[in-house]
Tab-separated table of C-alpha atoms in Angstrom:
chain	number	residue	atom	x	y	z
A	1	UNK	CA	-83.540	7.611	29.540
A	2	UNK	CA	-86.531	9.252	31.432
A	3	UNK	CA	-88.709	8.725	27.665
A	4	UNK	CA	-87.556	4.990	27.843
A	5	UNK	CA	-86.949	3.383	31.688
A	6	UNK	CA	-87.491	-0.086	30.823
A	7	UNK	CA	-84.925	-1.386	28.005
A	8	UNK	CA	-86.906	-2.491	25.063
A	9	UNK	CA	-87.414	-6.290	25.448
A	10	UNK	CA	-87.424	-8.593	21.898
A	11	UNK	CA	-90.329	-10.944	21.377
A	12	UNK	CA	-88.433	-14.208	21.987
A	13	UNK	CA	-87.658	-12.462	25.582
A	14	UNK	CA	-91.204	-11.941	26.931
A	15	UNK	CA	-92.416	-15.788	26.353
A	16	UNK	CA	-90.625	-17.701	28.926
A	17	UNK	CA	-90.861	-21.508	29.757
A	18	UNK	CA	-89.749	-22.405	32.780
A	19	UNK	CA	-89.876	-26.562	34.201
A	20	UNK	CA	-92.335	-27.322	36.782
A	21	UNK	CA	-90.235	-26.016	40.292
A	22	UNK	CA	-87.484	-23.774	38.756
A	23	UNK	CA	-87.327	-20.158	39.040
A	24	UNK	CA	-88.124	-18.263	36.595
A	25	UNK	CA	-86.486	-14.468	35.108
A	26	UNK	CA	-88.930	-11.880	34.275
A	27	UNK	CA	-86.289	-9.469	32.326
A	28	UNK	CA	-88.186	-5.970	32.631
A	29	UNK	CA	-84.496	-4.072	33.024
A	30	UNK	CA	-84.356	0.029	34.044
A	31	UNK	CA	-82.460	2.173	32.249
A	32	UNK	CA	-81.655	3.789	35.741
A	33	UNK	CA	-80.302	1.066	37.926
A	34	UNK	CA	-81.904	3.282	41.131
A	35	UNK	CA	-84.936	2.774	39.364
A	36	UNK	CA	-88.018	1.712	42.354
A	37	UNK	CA	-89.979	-1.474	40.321
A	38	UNK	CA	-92.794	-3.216	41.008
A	39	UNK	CA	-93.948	-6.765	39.578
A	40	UNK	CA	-97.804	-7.083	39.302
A	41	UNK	CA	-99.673	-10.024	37.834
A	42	UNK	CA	-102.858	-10.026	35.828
A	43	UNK	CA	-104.769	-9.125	37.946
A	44	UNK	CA	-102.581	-6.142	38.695
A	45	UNK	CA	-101.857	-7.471	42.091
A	46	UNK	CA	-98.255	-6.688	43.618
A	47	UNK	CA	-96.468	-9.901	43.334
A	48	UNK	CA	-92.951	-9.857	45.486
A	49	UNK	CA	-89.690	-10.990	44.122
A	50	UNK	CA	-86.224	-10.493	43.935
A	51	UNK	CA	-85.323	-7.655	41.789
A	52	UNK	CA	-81.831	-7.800	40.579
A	53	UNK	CA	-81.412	-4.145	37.760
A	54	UNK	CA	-79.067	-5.893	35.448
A	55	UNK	CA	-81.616	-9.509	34.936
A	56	UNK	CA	-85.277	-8.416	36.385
A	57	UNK	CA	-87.083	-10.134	38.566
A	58	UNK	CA	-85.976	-13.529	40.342
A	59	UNK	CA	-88.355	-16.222	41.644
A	60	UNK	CA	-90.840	-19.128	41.470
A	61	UNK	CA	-93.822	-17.603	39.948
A	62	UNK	CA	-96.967	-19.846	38.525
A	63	UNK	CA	-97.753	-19.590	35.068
A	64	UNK	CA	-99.446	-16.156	34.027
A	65	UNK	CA	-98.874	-12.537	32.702
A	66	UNK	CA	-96.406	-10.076	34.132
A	67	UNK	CA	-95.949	-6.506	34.085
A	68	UNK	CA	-93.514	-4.330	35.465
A	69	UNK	CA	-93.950	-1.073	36.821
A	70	UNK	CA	-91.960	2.419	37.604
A	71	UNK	CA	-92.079	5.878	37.973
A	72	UNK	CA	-90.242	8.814	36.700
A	73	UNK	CA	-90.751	12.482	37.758
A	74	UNK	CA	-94.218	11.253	39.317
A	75	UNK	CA	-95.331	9.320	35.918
A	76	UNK	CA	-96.035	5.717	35.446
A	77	UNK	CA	-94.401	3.601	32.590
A	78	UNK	CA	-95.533	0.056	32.032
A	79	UNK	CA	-92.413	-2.682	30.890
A	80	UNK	CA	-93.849	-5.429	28.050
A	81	UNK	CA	-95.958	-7.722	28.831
A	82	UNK	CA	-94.020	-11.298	29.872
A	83	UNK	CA	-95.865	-14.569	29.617
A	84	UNK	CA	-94.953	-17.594	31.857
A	85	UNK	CA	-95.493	-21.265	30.818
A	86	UNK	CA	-94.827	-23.811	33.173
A	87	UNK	CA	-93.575	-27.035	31.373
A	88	UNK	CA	-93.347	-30.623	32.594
A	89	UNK	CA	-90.331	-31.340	31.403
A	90	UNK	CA	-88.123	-34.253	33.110
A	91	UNK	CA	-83.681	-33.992	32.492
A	92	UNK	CA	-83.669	-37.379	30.345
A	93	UNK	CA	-85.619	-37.458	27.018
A	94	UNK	CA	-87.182	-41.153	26.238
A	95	UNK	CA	-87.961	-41.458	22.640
A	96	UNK	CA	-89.728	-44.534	21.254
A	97	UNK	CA	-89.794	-45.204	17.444
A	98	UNK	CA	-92.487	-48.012	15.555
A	99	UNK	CA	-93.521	-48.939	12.667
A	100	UNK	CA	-96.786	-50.227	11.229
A	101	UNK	CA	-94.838	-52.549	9.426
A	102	UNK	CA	-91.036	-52.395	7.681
A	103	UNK	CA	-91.781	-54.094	4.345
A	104	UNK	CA	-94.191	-52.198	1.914
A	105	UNK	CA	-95.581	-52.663	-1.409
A	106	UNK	CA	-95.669	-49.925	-4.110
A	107	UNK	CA	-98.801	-47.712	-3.282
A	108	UNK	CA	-99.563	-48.652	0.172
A	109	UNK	CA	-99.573	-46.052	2.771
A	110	UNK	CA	-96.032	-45.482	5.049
A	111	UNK	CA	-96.782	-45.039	8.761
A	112	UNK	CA	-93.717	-44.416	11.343
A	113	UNK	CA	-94.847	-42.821	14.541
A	114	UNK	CA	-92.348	-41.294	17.197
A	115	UNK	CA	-93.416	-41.338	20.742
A	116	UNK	CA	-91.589	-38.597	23.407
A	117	UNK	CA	-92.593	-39.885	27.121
A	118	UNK	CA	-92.864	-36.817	30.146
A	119	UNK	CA	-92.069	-33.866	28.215
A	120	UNK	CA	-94.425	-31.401	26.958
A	121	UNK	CA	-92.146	-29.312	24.748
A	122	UNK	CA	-89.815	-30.548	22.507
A	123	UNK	CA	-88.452	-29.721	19.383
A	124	UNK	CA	-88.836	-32.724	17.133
A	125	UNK	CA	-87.618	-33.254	13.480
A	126	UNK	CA	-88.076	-35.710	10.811
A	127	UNK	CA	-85.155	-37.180	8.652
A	128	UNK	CA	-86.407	-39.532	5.579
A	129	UNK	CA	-85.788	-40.289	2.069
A	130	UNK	CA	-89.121	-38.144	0.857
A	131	UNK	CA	-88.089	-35.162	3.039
A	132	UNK	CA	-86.772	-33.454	0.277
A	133	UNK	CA	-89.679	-33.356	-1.725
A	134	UNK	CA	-91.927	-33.015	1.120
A	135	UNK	CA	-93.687	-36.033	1.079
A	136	UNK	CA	-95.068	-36.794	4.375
A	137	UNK	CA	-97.766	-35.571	6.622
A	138	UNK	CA	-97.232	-34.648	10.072
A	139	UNK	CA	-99.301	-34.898	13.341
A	140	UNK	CA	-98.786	-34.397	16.874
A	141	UNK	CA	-101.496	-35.648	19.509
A	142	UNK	CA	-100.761	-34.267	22.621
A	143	UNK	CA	-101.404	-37.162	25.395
A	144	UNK	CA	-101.924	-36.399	29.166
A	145	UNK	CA	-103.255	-39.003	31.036
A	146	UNK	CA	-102.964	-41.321	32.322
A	147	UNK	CA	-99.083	-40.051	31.360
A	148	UNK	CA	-97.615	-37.093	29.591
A	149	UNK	CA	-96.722	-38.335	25.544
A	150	UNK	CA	-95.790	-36.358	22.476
A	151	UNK	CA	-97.382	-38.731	19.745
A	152	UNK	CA	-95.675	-37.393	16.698
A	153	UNK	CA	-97.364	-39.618	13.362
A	154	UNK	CA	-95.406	-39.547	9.961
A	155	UNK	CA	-97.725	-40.623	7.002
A	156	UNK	CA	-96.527	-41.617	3.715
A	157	UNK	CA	-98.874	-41.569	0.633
A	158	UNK	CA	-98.687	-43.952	-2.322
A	159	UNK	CA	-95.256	-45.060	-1.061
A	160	UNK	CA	-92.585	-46.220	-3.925
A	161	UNK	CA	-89.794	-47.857	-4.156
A	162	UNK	CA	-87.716	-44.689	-3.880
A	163	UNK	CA	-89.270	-44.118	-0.051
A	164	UNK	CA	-86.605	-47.276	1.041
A	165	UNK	CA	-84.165	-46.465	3.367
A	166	UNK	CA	-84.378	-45.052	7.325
A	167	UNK	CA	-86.517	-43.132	9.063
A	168	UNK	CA	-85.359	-41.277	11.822
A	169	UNK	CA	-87.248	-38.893	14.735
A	170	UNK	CA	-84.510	-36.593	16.420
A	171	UNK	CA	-85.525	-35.179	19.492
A	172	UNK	CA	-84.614	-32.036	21.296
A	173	UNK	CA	-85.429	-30.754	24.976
A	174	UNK	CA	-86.782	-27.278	25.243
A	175	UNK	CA	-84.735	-26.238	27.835
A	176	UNK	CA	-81.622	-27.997	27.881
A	177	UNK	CA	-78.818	-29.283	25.532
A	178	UNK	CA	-80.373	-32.704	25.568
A	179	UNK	CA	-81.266	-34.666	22.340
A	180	UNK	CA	-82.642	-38.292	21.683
A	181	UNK	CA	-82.921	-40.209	18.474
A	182	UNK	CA	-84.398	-43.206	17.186
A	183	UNK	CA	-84.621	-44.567	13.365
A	184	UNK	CA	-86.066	-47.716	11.768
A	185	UNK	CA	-85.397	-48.793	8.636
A	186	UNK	CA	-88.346	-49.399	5.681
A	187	UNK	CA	-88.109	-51.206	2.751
A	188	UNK	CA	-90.720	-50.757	-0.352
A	189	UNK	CA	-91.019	-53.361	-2.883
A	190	UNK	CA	-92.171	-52.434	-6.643
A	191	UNK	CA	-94.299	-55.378	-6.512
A	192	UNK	CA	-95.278	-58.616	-4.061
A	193	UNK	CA	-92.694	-61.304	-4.206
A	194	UNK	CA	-94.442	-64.587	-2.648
A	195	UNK	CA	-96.414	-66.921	-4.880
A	196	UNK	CA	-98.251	-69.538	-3.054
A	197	UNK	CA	-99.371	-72.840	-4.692
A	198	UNK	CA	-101.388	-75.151	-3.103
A	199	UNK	CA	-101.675	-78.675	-4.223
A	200	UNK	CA	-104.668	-79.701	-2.621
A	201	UNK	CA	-108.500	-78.805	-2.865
A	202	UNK	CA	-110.121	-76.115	-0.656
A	203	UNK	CA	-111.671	-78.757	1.212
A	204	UNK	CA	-109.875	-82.316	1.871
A	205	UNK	CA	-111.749	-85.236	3.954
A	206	UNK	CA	-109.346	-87.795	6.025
A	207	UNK	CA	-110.050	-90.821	7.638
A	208	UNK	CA	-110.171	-91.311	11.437
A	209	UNK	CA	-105.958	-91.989	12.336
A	210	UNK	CA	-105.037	-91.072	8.924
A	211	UNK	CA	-101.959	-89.000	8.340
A	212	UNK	CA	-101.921	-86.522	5.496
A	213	UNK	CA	-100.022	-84.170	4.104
A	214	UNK	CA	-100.458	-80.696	2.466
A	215	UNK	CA	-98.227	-79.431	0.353
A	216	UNK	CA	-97.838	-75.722	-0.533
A	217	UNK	CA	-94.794	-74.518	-3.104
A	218	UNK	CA	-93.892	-71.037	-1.875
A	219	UNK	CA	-91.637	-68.815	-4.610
């Protein structure tokens, strides 16, 4: 189509993350496979690659934007423009999962937080008795140094006795079929359960060598 020499590319197409090392696929594809096409960068600088009509271009590139270029009947057509991210991503997927504490008390505050070690994407979902009605806050702090951790924090508000049962953090690689997850399990009382009496004063005096004993009923 001399209107239409670079097939029309879909959004999900033109941002591509590519792992720190592997080659990358820019996909700027010719309607005419004879087609001459030239990769240029941002700066609109010629960048070489392997061109191969039925993928696009083939190679290592560092992160940026990319154009592709062509000409029909002496005019210029410009292909989408394709956006690289380099990832550090590494094949395994550690997950770590912790808990503040595991035992609540009506109205106290639930904190889990799920930690994902040398990967900078990931796609990372929360499974927990509140889910339903959307009951927990989210946040993700993005540590670097001196290591690469997803810190992913899940808050509970004015937890009840309904908010028992597990928490889990299910994580997914970005670029491969590779998924990790961890759950603890929480338990929320309606009320607290230990009464402590003390039979003796707050302040007790003993003799030099004397032995004494203090007595505290716990139920």
């Amino acid at each position: 189509d001399p209107d239409m020499p670079f097939v029309p590319s879909i959004p999900e197409d033109q941002f591509i993350l590519v792992e720190e090392g592997d080659p990358a696929v820019i996909p700027c594809r010719t309607s005419d496979p004879d087609a001459q096409v030239t990769l240029v960068n941002s700066l609109d600088k010629s960048v070489h690659a392997l061109y191969d009509t039925k993928q696009g271009f083939i190679g290592n590139f560092p992160a940026g934007s990319y154009t592709c270029k062509t000409m029909v009947k002496g005019v210029e057509f410009k292909s989408d423009e394709f956006l690289i991210y380099i990832i550090r991503a590494t094949s395994q997927l550690p997950v770590e999962i912790e808990a503040l504490k595991t035992v609540y008390k009506t109205g106290e505050t639930i904190v889990v937080t799920c930690v994902v070690f040398d990967n900078e994407v990931v796609n990372l979902q929360w499974n927990y008795p509140g889910k339903v009605k959307e009951k927990g806050l989210i946040k993700l702090d993005d540590i670097k140094v001196p290591s690469q951790k997803l810190v992913y924090t899940l808050t509970i508000p004015e937890a009840s006795v309904k908010d028992t049962g597990d928490y889990e953090c299910t994580a997914r690689h970005a670029t491969k079929e590779v998924k990790e997850n961890k759950k603890v399990a929480i338990t929320v009382h309606d009320k607290g359960f230990v009464r402590l009496e003390p039979q003796f004063s707050p302040l007790e005096a003993v003799n030099l060598h004397e032995v004494k004993n203090f007595v505290v009923d716990v139920q």
